[in-house]
PDB file of C-alpha atoms in Angstrom:
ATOM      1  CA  UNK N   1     171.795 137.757  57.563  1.00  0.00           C
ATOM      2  CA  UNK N   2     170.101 135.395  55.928  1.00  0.00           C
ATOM      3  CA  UNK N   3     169.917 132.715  58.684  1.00  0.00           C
ATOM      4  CA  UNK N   4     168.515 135.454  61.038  1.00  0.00           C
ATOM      5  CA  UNK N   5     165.663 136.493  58.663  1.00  0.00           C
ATOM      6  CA  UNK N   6     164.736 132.359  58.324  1.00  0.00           C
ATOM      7  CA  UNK N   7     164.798 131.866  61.808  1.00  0.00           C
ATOM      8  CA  UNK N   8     162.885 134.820  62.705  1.00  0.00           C
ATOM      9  CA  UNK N   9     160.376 133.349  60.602  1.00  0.00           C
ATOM     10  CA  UNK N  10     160.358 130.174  61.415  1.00  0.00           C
ATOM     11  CA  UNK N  11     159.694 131.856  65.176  1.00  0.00           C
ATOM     12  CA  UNK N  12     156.422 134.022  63.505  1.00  0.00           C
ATOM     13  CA  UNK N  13     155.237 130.864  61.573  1.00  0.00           C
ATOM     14  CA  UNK N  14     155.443 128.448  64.903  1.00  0.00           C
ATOM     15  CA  UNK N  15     153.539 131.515  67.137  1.00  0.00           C
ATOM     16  CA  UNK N  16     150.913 132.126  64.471  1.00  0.00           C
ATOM     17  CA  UNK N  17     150.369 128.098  64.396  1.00  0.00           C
ATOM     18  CA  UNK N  18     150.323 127.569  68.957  1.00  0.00           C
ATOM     19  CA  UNK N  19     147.737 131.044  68.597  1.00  0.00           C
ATOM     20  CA  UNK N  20     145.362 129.303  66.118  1.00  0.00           C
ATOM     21  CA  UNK N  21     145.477 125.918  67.991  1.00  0.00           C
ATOM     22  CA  UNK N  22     145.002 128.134  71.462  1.00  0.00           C
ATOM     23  CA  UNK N  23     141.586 129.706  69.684  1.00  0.00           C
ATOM     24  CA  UNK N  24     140.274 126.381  68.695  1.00  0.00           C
ATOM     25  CA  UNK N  25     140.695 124.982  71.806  1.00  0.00           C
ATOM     26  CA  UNK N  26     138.851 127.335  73.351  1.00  0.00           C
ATOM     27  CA  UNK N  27     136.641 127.950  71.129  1.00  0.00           C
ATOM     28  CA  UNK N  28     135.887 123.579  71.399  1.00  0.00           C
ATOM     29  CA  UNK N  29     135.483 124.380  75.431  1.00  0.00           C
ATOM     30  CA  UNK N  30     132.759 127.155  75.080  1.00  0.00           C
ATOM     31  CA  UNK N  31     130.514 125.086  72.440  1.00  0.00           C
ATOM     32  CA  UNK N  32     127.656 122.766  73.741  1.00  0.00           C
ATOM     33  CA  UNK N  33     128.031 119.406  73.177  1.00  0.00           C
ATOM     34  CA  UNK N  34     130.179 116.464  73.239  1.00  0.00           C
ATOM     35  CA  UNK N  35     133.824 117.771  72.805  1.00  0.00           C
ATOM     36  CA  UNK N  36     133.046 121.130  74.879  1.00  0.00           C
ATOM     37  CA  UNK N  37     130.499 121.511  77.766  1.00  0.00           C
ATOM     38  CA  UNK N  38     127.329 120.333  78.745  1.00  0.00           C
ATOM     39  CA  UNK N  39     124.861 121.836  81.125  1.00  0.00           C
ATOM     40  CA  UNK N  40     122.093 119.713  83.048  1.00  0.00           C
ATOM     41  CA  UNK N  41     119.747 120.783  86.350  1.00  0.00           C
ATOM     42  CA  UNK N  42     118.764 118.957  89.146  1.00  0.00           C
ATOM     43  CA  UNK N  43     116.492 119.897  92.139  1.00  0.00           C
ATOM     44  CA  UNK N  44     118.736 118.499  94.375  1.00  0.00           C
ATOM     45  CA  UNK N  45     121.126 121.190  96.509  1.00  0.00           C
ATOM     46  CA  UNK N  46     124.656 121.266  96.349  1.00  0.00           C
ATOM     47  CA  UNK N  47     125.520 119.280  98.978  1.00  0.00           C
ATOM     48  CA  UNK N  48     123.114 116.299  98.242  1.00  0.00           C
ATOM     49  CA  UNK N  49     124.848 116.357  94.731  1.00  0.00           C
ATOM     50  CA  UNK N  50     128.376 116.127  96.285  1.00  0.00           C
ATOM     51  CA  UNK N  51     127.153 113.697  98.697  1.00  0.00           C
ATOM     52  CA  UNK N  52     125.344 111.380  95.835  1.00  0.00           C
ATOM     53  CA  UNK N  53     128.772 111.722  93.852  1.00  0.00           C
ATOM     54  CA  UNK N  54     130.740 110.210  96.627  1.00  0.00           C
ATOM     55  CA  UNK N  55     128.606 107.317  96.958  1.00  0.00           C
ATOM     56  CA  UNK N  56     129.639 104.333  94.449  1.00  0.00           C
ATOM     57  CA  UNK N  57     127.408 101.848  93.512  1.00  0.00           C
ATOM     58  CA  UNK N  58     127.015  98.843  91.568  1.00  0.00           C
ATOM     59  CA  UNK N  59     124.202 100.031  89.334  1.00  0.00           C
ATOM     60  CA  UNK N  60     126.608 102.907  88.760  1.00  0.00           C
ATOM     61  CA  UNK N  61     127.051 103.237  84.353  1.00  0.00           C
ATOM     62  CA  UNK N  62     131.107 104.172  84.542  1.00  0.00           C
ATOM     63  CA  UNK N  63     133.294 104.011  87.248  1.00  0.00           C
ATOM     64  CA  UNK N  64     134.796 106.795  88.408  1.00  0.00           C
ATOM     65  CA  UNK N  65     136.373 109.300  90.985  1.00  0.00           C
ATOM     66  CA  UNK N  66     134.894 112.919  91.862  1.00  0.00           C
ATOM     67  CA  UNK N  67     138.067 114.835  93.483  1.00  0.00           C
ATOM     68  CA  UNK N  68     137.909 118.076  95.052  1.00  0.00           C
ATOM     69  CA  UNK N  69     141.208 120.528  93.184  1.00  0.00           C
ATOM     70  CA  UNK N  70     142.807 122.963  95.352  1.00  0.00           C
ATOM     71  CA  UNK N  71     140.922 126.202  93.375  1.00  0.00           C
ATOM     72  CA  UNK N  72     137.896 124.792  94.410  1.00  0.00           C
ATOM     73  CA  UNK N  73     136.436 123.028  91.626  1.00  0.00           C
ATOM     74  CA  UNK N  74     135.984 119.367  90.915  1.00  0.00           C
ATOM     75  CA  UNK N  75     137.213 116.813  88.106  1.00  0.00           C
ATOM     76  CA  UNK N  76     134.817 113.986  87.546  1.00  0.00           C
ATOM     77  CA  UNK N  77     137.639 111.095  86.072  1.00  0.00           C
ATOM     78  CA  UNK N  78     135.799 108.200  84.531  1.00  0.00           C
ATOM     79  CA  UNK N  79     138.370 105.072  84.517  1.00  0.00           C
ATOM     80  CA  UNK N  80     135.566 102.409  83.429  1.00  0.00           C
ATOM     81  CA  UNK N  81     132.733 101.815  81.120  1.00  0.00           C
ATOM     82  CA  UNK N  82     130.976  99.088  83.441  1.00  0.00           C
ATOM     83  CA  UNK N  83     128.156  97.451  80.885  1.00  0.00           C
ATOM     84  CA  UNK N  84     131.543  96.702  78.305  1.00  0.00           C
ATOM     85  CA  UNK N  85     134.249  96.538  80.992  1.00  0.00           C
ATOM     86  CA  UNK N  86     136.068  98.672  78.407  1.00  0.00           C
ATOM     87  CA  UNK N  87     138.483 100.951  80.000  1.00  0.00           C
ATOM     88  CA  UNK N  88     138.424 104.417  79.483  1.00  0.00           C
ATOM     89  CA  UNK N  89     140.242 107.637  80.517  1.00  0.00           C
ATOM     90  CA  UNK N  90     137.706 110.558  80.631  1.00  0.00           C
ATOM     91  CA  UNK N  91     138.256 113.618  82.535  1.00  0.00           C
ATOM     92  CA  UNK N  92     135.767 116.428  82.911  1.00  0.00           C
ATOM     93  CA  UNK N  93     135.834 119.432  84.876  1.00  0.00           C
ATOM     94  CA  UNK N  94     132.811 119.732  86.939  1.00  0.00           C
ATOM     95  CA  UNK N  95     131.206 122.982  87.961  1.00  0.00           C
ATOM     96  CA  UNK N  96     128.077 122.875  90.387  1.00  0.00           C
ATOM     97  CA  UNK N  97     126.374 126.562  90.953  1.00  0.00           C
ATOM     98  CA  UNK N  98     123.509 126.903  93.300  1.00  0.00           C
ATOM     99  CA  UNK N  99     120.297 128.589  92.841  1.00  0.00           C
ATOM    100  CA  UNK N 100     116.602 127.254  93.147  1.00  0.00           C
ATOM    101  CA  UNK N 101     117.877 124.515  90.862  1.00  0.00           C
ATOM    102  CA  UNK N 102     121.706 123.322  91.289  1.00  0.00           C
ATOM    103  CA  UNK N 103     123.369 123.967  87.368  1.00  0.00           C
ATOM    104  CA  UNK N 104     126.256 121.047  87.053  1.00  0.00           C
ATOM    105  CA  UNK N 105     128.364 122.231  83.840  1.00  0.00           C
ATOM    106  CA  UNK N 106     130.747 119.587  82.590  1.00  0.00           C
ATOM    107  CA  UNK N 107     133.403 120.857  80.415  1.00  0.00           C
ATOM    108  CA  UNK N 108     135.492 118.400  78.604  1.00  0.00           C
ATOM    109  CA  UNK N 109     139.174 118.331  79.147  1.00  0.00           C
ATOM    110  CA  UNK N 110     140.551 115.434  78.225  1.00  0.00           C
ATOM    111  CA  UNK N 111     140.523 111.368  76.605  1.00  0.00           C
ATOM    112  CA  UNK N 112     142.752 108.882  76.832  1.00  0.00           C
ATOM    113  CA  UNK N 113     145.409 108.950  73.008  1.00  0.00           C
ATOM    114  CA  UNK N 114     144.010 112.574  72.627  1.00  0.00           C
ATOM    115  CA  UNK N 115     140.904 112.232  71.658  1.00  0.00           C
ATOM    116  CA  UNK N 116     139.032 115.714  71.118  1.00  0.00           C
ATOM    117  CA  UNK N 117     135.691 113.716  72.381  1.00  0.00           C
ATOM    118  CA  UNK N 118     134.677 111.208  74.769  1.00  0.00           C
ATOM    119  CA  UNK N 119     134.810 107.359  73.189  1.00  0.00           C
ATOM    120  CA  UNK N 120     131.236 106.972  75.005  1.00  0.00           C
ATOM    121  CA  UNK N 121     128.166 108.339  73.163  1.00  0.00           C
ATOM    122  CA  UNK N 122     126.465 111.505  75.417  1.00  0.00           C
ATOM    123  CA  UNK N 123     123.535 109.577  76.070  1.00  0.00           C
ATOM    124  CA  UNK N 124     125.553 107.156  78.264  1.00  0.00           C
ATOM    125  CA  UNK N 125     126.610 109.993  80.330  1.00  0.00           C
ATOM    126  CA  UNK N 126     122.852 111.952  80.152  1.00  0.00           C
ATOM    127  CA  UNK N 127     122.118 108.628  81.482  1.00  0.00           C
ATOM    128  CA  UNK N 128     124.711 108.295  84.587  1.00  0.00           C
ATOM    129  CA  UNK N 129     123.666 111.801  85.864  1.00  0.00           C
ATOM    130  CA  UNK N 130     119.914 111.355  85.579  1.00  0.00           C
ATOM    131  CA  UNK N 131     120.580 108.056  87.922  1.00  0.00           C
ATOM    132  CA  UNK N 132     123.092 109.673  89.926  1.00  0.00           C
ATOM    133  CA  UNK N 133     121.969 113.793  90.680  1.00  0.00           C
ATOM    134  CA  UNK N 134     118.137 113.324  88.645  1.00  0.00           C
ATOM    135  CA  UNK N 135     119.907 115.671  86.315  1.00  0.00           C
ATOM    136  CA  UNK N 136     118.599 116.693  83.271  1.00  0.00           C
ATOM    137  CA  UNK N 137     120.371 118.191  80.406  1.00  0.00           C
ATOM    138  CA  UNK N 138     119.536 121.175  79.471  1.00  0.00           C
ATOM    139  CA  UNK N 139     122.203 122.102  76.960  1.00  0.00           C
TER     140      UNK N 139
END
């Protein structure tokens, strides 16, 4: 009997600890700022922002890949910090909603060894999206 009761909660203790870790990861996701989501506007229409996303450049701050996932939504995948040449492993998931100004949301899922942040400061990426979509942030 006794086995059973320390199993059982051993079982509670493990499901209370995955349900606490669940709620601060998404409770990370819905805050502004590095480690969750950030919001910027651009005048530019949908389209011209998936069209200036697909064009690479040299000037370009990071490297990176913009790929279409099959519900519809994009992941933006940075693989280099050009400036440095220091490798990185960012992914973001990028939402684009249209309206008299385009809103591009960037929520942060993932960094290369777990990180709960990007290694690169915001203002690097404030910076690539001005260049790239004349984005500014707006949250």
């Amino acid at each position: 009997m006794m086995p059973i009761l320390s199993m059982l909660l051993i079982f509670v203790a493990a499901a209370a600890i995955m349900a606490i870790l669940k709620k601060q990861a998404e409770r990370r996701k819905n805050t502004p700022g590095e480690g969750g989501f950030l919001e910027y506007r651009t005048a530019l229409a949908f389209d011209e922002c998936l069209d200036a996303l697909s064009e690479h450049s040299p000037e370009d701050e990071f490297e990176y890949e913009c790929l279409r996932r099959p519900d519809g939504s994009f992941a933006l995948h940075f693989t280099l910090h050009k400036p440095t040449n220091q490798p990185v492993d960012t992914l973001f998931s990028l939402r684009m909603d249209a309206g008299k100004e385009t809103v591009v949301t960037l929520y942060f899922l993932r960094e290369a060894f777990g990180y709960e942040k990007p290694v690169f400061p915001q203002e690097m990426l404030d910076k690539f999206l001005a260049d790239k979509l004349h984005a500014r942030r707006t949250r």
